[in-house]
């Protein structure tokens, strides 16, 4: 039962950010609607979704957002706050990238001392104290950034920017270079969310099998 609960929680976590396929932003966008104007054939063509050219582009999406290809078939952007979804997408994508790397590293046989587990084995075989430590650590990170996530007080007014850059990776980068890095982060995060779900499904369908042995 505990294993099923973890799987459901993980899937909900990834799905909750309908943002995995909703566009993202490097800076706070303006969400104001513009007055309706007569549409020519050219204007109609320009408003078709880039990713789904047979559908109209949702009105609340912003082309200035990194990774925006007009993909929002469920019109989540009409129902939820776009900036909140952007922050959630980035956070879920970053966690998913770490999760994929961790899953594959353990599958290769690299483990912490005394923790020879792979995939979901870690859920059932690790003691409750280990899970509580992980939850506590996540809680502290969330509390430390509460004002940013719920108050919008991000560094440089940039959604998802928590000021975490210990290696000064962004130092000396031009605006164009930073925009390129933001786009890569969004794309890799979306791919990682799909990948970790795939790894979890594979682990359930082929229990005890390493993803490298299939």
PDB file of C-alpha atoms in Angstrom:
ATOM      1  CA  UNK A   1       0.000   0.000   0.000  1.00  0.00           C
ATOM      2  CA  UNK A   2       2.818   2.370   0.827  1.00  0.00           C
ATOM      3  CA  UNK A   3       4.327   1.746  -2.597  1.00  0.00           C
ATOM      4  CA  UNK A   4       1.026   2.504  -4.344  1.00  0.00           C
ATOM      5  CA  UNK A   5       0.650   5.697  -2.339  1.00  0.00           C
ATOM      6  CA  UNK A   6       4.111   6.862  -3.367  1.00  0.00           C
ATOM      7  CA  UNK A   7       3.424   6.140  -7.048  1.00  0.00           C
ATOM      8  CA  UNK A   8       0.133   8.039  -6.947  1.00  0.00           C
ATOM      9  CA  UNK A   9       1.757  10.955  -5.118  1.00  0.00           C
ATOM     10  CA  UNK A  10       4.589  11.103  -7.654  1.00  0.00           C
ATOM     11  CA  UNK A  11       2.220  11.095 -10.619  1.00  0.00           C
ATOM     12  CA  UNK A  12       0.041  13.780  -9.057  1.00  0.00           C
ATOM     13  CA  UNK A  13       3.149  15.871  -8.372  1.00  0.00           C
ATOM     14  CA  UNK A  14       4.168  15.774 -12.005  1.00  0.00           C
ATOM     15  CA  UNK A  15       0.644  16.232 -13.315  1.00  0.00           C
ATOM     16  CA  UNK A  16      -0.238  19.031 -10.911  1.00  0.00           C
ATOM     17  CA  UNK A  17       2.019  21.315 -12.819  1.00  0.00           C
ATOM     18  CA  UNK A  18      -0.037  21.124 -15.978  1.00  0.00           C
ATOM     19  CA  UNK A  19       2.859  23.365 -16.573  1.00  0.00           C
ATOM     20  CA  UNK A  20       4.914  20.492 -17.897  1.00  0.00           C
ATOM     21  CA  UNK A  21       3.304  21.341 -21.226  1.00  0.00           C
ATOM     22  CA  UNK A  22       2.165  24.872 -20.525  1.00  0.00           C
ATOM     23  CA  UNK A  23       4.575  27.616 -21.595  1.00  0.00           C
ATOM     24  CA  UNK A  24       7.118  29.080 -19.318  1.00  0.00           C
ATOM     25  CA  UNK A  25       8.771  32.446 -18.709  1.00  0.00           C
ATOM     26  CA  UNK A  26      12.171  33.892 -17.949  1.00  0.00           C
ATOM     27  CA  UNK A  27      10.637  37.098 -16.638  1.00  0.00           C
ATOM     28  CA  UNK A  28       7.232  38.202 -15.377  1.00  0.00           C
ATOM     29  CA  UNK A  29       4.921  38.587 -18.386  1.00  0.00           C
ATOM     30  CA  UNK A  30       2.003  40.909 -18.841  1.00  0.00           C
ATOM     31  CA  UNK A  31      -1.258  38.976 -18.883  1.00  0.00           C
ATOM     32  CA  UNK A  32      -3.507  41.840 -19.958  1.00  0.00           C
ATOM     33  CA  UNK A  33      -5.946  41.102 -22.735  1.00  0.00           C
ATOM     34  CA  UNK A  34      -5.930  43.289 -25.829  1.00  0.00           C
ATOM     35  CA  UNK A  35      -9.065  44.631 -27.480  1.00  0.00           C
ATOM     36  CA  UNK A  36     -10.526  42.409 -30.164  1.00  0.00           C
ATOM     37  CA  UNK A  37      -9.771  43.466 -33.701  1.00  0.00           C
ATOM     38  CA  UNK A  38     -10.974  42.281 -37.107  1.00  0.00           C
ATOM     39  CA  UNK A  39      -9.001  39.231 -38.148  1.00  0.00           C
ATOM     40  CA  UNK A  40      -7.574  38.719 -41.577  1.00  0.00           C
ATOM     41  CA  UNK A  41      -6.409  35.346 -42.897  1.00  0.00           C
ATOM     42  CA  UNK A  42      -2.835  36.313 -41.986  1.00  0.00           C
ATOM     43  CA  UNK A  43      -3.855  37.209 -38.427  1.00  0.00           C
ATOM     44  CA  UNK A  44      -5.767  33.930 -38.061  1.00  0.00           C
ATOM     45  CA  UNK A  45      -2.709  32.009 -39.246  1.00  0.00           C
ATOM     46  CA  UNK A  46      -0.497  33.844 -36.758  1.00  0.00           C
ATOM     47  CA  UNK A  47      -2.800  32.863 -33.888  1.00  0.00           C
ATOM     48  CA  UNK A  48      -2.777  29.153 -34.602  1.00  0.00           C
ATOM     49  CA  UNK A  49      -0.859  26.998 -32.132  1.00  0.00           C
ATOM     50  CA  UNK A  50       2.708  26.303 -33.218  1.00  0.00           C
ATOM     51  CA  UNK A  51       2.703  22.800 -31.716  1.00  0.00           C
ATOM     52  CA  UNK A  52      -0.905  21.987 -32.667  1.00  0.00           C
ATOM     53  CA  UNK A  53      -1.483  23.915 -35.904  1.00  0.00           C
ATOM     54  CA  UNK A  54      -5.066  22.609 -36.188  1.00  0.00           C
ATOM     55  CA  UNK A  55      -6.004  24.403 -32.935  1.00  0.00           C
ATOM     56  CA  UNK A  56      -6.175  28.088 -32.075  1.00  0.00           C
ATOM     57  CA  UNK A  57      -3.493  29.416 -29.780  1.00  0.00           C
ATOM     58  CA  UNK A  58      -4.887  29.909 -26.205  1.00  0.00           C
ATOM     59  CA  UNK A  59      -5.344  33.621 -25.607  1.00  0.00           C
ATOM     60  CA  UNK A  60      -3.529  33.843 -22.268  1.00  0.00           C
ATOM     61  CA  UNK A  61      -0.249  32.327 -23.407  1.00  0.00           C
ATOM     62  CA  UNK A  62       2.696  34.672 -23.886  1.00  0.00           C
ATOM     63  CA  UNK A  63       5.165  34.205 -26.744  1.00  0.00           C
ATOM     64  CA  UNK A  64       7.906  35.925 -24.747  1.00  0.00           C
ATOM     65  CA  UNK A  65       7.955  32.981 -22.327  1.00  0.00           C
ATOM     66  CA  UNK A  66      10.797  30.499 -22.754  1.00  0.00           C
ATOM     67  CA  UNK A  67       9.520  27.269 -24.254  1.00  0.00           C
ATOM     68  CA  UNK A  68       6.174  28.635 -25.418  1.00  0.00           C
ATOM     69  CA  UNK A  69       4.960  26.713 -28.468  1.00  0.00           C
ATOM     70  CA  UNK A  70       1.266  27.313 -27.870  1.00  0.00           C
ATOM     71  CA  UNK A  71       0.681  23.873 -26.362  1.00  0.00           C
ATOM     72  CA  UNK A  72      -2.219  24.043 -23.908  1.00  0.00           C
ATOM     73  CA  UNK A  73      -4.970  21.779 -25.304  1.00  0.00           C
ATOM     74  CA  UNK A  74      -6.828  21.697 -21.966  1.00  0.00           C
ATOM     75  CA  UNK A  75      -6.782  25.510 -21.680  1.00  0.00           C
ATOM     76  CA  UNK A  76      -5.220  25.388 -18.210  1.00  0.00           C
ATOM     77  CA  UNK A  77      -3.905  28.900 -18.781  1.00  0.00           C
ATOM     78  CA  UNK A  78      -7.510  30.128 -18.821  1.00  0.00           C
ATOM     79  CA  UNK A  79      -8.204  28.558 -15.432  1.00  0.00           C
ATOM     80  CA  UNK A  80      -5.005  28.960 -13.418  1.00  0.00           C
ATOM     81  CA  UNK A  81      -2.452  31.704 -12.797  1.00  0.00           C
ATOM     82  CA  UNK A  82       0.184  31.510 -15.509  1.00  0.00           C
ATOM     83  CA  UNK A  83       3.007  32.706 -13.246  1.00  0.00           C
ATOM     84  CA  UNK A  84       2.132  30.100 -10.596  1.00  0.00           C
ATOM     85  CA  UNK A  85       2.162  27.354 -13.234  1.00  0.00           C
ATOM     86  CA  UNK A  86       5.515  28.572 -14.517  1.00  0.00           C
ATOM     87  CA  UNK A  87       7.053  28.395 -11.036  1.00  0.00           C
ATOM     88  CA  UNK A  88       5.548  24.943 -10.474  1.00  0.00           C
ATOM     89  CA  UNK A  89       6.819  23.713 -13.837  1.00  0.00           C
ATOM     90  CA  UNK A  90      10.358  24.811 -13.086  1.00  0.00           C
ATOM     91  CA  UNK A  91      10.312  23.262  -9.620  1.00  0.00           C
ATOM     92  CA  UNK A  92       8.872  19.945 -10.829  1.00  0.00           C
ATOM     93  CA  UNK A  93      11.282  19.878 -13.759  1.00  0.00           C
ATOM     94  CA  UNK A  94      14.305  20.442 -11.537  1.00  0.00           C
ATOM     95  CA  UNK A  95      13.199  17.721  -9.111  1.00  0.00           C
ATOM     96  CA  UNK A  96      12.529  15.360 -12.017  1.00  0.00           C
ATOM     97  CA  UNK A  97      16.006  15.943 -13.478  1.00  0.00           C
ATOM     98  CA  UNK A  98      17.581  15.078 -10.117  1.00  0.00           C
ATOM     99  CA  UNK A  99      15.286  12.055  -9.772  1.00  0.00           C
ATOM    100  CA  UNK A 100      16.220  10.656 -13.187  1.00  0.00           C
ATOM    101  CA  UNK A 101      19.933  11.031 -12.479  1.00  0.00           C
ATOM    102  CA  UNK A 102      19.555   9.436  -9.034  1.00  0.00           C
ATOM    103  CA  UNK A 103      17.494   6.547 -10.413  1.00  0.00           C
ATOM    104  CA  UNK A 104      19.997   5.772 -13.173  1.00  0.00           C
ATOM    105  CA  UNK A 105      23.034   6.130 -10.886  1.00  0.00           C
ATOM    106  CA  UNK A 106      21.636   3.570  -8.438  1.00  0.00           C
ATOM    107  CA  UNK A 107      20.660   1.311 -11.337  1.00  0.00           C
ATOM    108  CA  UNK A 108      24.341   1.319 -12.346  1.00  0.00           C
ATOM    109  CA  UNK A 109      25.239  -0.040  -8.905  1.00  0.00           C
ATOM    110  CA  UNK A 110      26.405   3.164  -7.222  1.00  0.00           C
ATOM    111  CA  UNK A 111      24.878   3.339  -3.739  1.00  0.00           C
ATOM    112  CA  UNK A 112      25.356   4.895  -0.356  1.00  0.00           C
ATOM    113  CA  UNK A 113      26.932   2.516   2.196  1.00  0.00           C
ATOM    114  CA  UNK A 114      24.322   0.078   3.467  1.00  0.00           C
ATOM    115  CA  UNK A 115      21.699   1.246   0.965  1.00  0.00           C
ATOM    116  CA  UNK A 116      21.828  -1.251  -1.887  1.00  0.00           C
ATOM    117  CA  UNK A 117      18.408  -0.303  -3.270  1.00  0.00           C
ATOM    118  CA  UNK A 118      17.160   0.520  -6.759  1.00  0.00           C
ATOM    119  CA  UNK A 119      14.006   2.442  -7.661  1.00  0.00           C
ATOM    120  CA  UNK A 120      10.958   1.695  -5.541  1.00  0.00           C
ATOM    121  CA  UNK A 121      12.933  -0.671  -3.324  1.00  0.00           C
ATOM    122  CA  UNK A 122      14.119   2.412  -1.472  1.00  0.00           C
ATOM    123  CA  UNK A 123      10.532   3.200  -0.475  1.00  0.00           C
ATOM    124  CA  UNK A 124       9.799  -0.091   1.215  1.00  0.00           C
ATOM    125  CA  UNK A 125      13.256  -1.003   2.510  1.00  0.00           C
ATOM    126  CA  UNK A 126      14.360   2.315   3.977  1.00  0.00           C
ATOM    127  CA  UNK A 127      13.167   2.927   7.547  1.00  0.00           C
ATOM    128  CA  UNK A 128      10.559   5.551   8.340  1.00  0.00           C
ATOM    129  CA  UNK A 129      13.239   7.830   9.835  1.00  0.00           C
ATOM    130  CA  UNK A 130      14.889   8.175   6.408  1.00  0.00           C
ATOM    131  CA  UNK A 131      11.637   9.255   4.773  1.00  0.00           C
ATOM    132  CA  UNK A 132      10.962  11.731   7.579  1.00  0.00           C
ATOM    133  CA  UNK A 133      14.403  13.275   7.070  1.00  0.00           C
ATOM    134  CA  UNK A 134      13.695  13.749   3.364  1.00  0.00           C
ATOM    135  CA  UNK A 135      10.288  15.300   4.066  1.00  0.00           C
ATOM    136  CA  UNK A 136      11.805  17.597   6.707  1.00  0.00           C
ATOM    137  CA  UNK A 137      14.555  18.734   4.327  1.00  0.00           C
ATOM    138  CA  UNK A 138      12.013  19.475   1.584  1.00  0.00           C
ATOM    139  CA  UNK A 139       9.859  21.346   4.080  1.00  0.00           C
ATOM    140  CA  UNK A 140      12.742  23.561   5.163  1.00  0.00           C
ATOM    141  CA  UNK A 141      13.548  24.454   1.555  1.00  0.00           C
ATOM    142  CA  UNK A 142       9.899  25.311   0.905  1.00  0.00           C
ATOM    143  CA  UNK A 143       9.625  27.456   4.037  1.00  0.00           C
ATOM    144  CA  UNK A 144      12.842  29.293   3.192  1.00  0.00           C
ATOM    145  CA  UNK A 145      11.389  30.290  -0.187  1.00  0.00           C
ATOM    146  CA  UNK A 146       7.814  30.875   0.896  1.00  0.00           C
ATOM    147  CA  UNK A 147       7.954  34.610   0.186  1.00  0.00           C
ATOM    148  CA  UNK A 148       9.207  33.968  -3.334  1.00  0.00           C
ATOM    149  CA  UNK A 149       6.692  31.295  -4.313  1.00  0.00           C
ATOM    150  CA  UNK A 150       3.637  32.969  -2.810  1.00  0.00           C
ATOM    151  CA  UNK A 151       4.730  36.596  -2.787  1.00  0.00           C
ATOM    152  CA  UNK A 152       6.420  36.679  -6.169  1.00  0.00           C
ATOM    153  CA  UNK A 153       9.599  38.098  -4.617  1.00  0.00           C
ATOM    154  CA  UNK A 154      11.981  36.247  -6.894  1.00  0.00           C
ATOM    155  CA  UNK A 155      15.540  37.393  -7.531  1.00  0.00           C
ATOM    156  CA  UNK A 156      15.583  39.974 -10.339  1.00  0.00           C
ATOM    157  CA  UNK A 157      11.801  39.559 -10.531  1.00  0.00           C
ATOM    158  CA  UNK A 158      12.403  36.364 -12.508  1.00  0.00           C
ATOM    159  CA  UNK A 159      10.031  33.492 -11.835  1.00  0.00           C
ATOM    160  CA  UNK A 160      11.856  30.482 -10.425  1.00  0.00           C
ATOM    161  CA  UNK A 161      15.032  32.414  -9.600  1.00  0.00           C
ATOM    162  CA  UNK A 162      15.910  31.637  -5.973  1.00  0.00           C
ATOM    163  CA  UNK A 163      19.384  33.124  -6.167  1.00  0.00           C
ATOM    164  CA  UNK A 164      20.980  29.668  -6.012  1.00  0.00           C
ATOM    165  CA  UNK A 165      24.134  29.806  -8.126  1.00  0.00           C
ATOM    166  CA  UNK A 166      27.051  28.685  -5.897  1.00  0.00           C
ATOM    167  CA  UNK A 167      29.353  28.178  -8.890  1.00  0.00           C
ATOM    168  CA  UNK A 168      28.544  31.593 -10.409  1.00  0.00           C
ATOM    169  CA  UNK A 169      27.414  29.814 -13.546  1.00  0.00           C
ATOM    170  CA  UNK A 170      25.457  32.847 -14.730  1.00  0.00           C
ATOM    171  CA  UNK A 171      28.334  35.264 -14.190  1.00  0.00           C
ATOM    172  CA  UNK A 172      29.432  37.029 -17.367  1.00  0.00           C
ATOM    173  CA  UNK A 173      26.587  35.594 -19.441  1.00  0.00           C
ATOM    174  CA  UNK A 174      24.816  37.894 -21.881  1.00  0.00           C
ATOM    175  CA  UNK A 175      21.025  38.222 -21.960  1.00  0.00           C
ATOM    176  CA  UNK A 176      20.909  36.048 -25.082  1.00  0.00           C
ATOM    177  CA  UNK A 177      22.979  33.353 -23.398  1.00  0.00           C
ATOM    178  CA  UNK A 178      20.775  33.407 -20.299  1.00  0.00           C
ATOM    179  CA  UNK A 179      17.634  33.167 -22.435  1.00  0.00           C
ATOM    180  CA  UNK A 180      19.142  30.139 -24.176  1.00  0.00           C
ATOM    181  CA  UNK A 181      19.939  28.501 -20.827  1.00  0.00           C
ATOM    182  CA  UNK A 182      16.398  29.149 -19.572  1.00  0.00           C
ATOM    183  CA  UNK A 183      14.966  27.508 -22.677  1.00  0.00           C
ATOM    184  CA  UNK A 184      17.238  24.484 -22.243  1.00  0.00           C
ATOM    185  CA  UNK A 185      16.233  24.169 -18.584  1.00  0.00           C
ATOM    186  CA  UNK A 186      12.528  24.181 -19.461  1.00  0.00           C
ATOM    187  CA  UNK A 187      12.949  21.604 -22.235  1.00  0.00           C
ATOM    188  CA  UNK A 188      15.142  19.306 -20.132  1.00  0.00           C
ATOM    189  CA  UNK A 189      12.770  19.635 -17.192  1.00  0.00           C
ATOM    190  CA  UNK A 190       9.775  18.635 -19.304  1.00  0.00           C
ATOM    191  CA  UNK A 191      11.675  15.671 -20.736  1.00  0.00           C
ATOM    192  CA  UNK A 192      12.779  14.606 -17.246  1.00  0.00           C
ATOM    193  CA  UNK A 193       9.192  14.631 -15.960  1.00  0.00           C
ATOM    194  CA  UNK A 194       8.211  12.253 -18.746  1.00  0.00           C
ATOM    195  CA  UNK A 195      11.341  10.152 -18.184  1.00  0.00           C
ATOM    196  CA  UNK A 196      10.853   9.653 -14.434  1.00  0.00           C
ATOM    197  CA  UNK A 197       7.255   8.538 -14.993  1.00  0.00           C
ATOM    198  CA  UNK A 198       8.558   6.102 -17.612  1.00  0.00           C
ATOM    199  CA  UNK A 199      11.150   4.741 -15.189  1.00  0.00           C
ATOM    200  CA  UNK A 200       8.521   4.281 -12.476  1.00  0.00           C
ATOM    201  CA  UNK A 201       6.148   2.464 -14.832  1.00  0.00           C
ATOM    202  CA  UNK A 202       9.004   0.270 -16.072  1.00  0.00           C
ATOM    203  CA  UNK A 203       9.906  -0.590 -12.486  1.00  0.00           C
ATOM    204  CA  UNK A 204       6.322  -1.644 -11.728  1.00  0.00           C
ATOM    205  CA  UNK A 205       5.867  -3.639 -14.931  1.00  0.00           C
ATOM    206  CA  UNK A 206       9.283  -5.339 -14.626  1.00  0.00           C
ATOM    207  CA  UNK A 207       9.972  -5.498 -10.877  1.00  0.00           C
ATOM    208  CA  UNK A 208      13.593  -6.110  -9.988  1.00  0.00           C
ATOM    209  CA  UNK A 209      14.753  -5.308 -13.509  1.00  0.00           C
ATOM    210  CA  UNK A 210      17.284  -2.550 -14.124  1.00  0.00           C
ATOM    211  CA  UNK A 211      16.430  -0.117 -16.955  1.00  0.00           C
ATOM    212  CA  UNK A 212      19.799  -1.089 -18.417  1.00  0.00           C
ATOM    213  CA  UNK A 213      18.962  -4.810 -18.514  1.00  0.00           C
ATOM    214  CA  UNK A 214      15.797  -4.623 -20.631  1.00  0.00           C
TER     215      UNK A 214
END
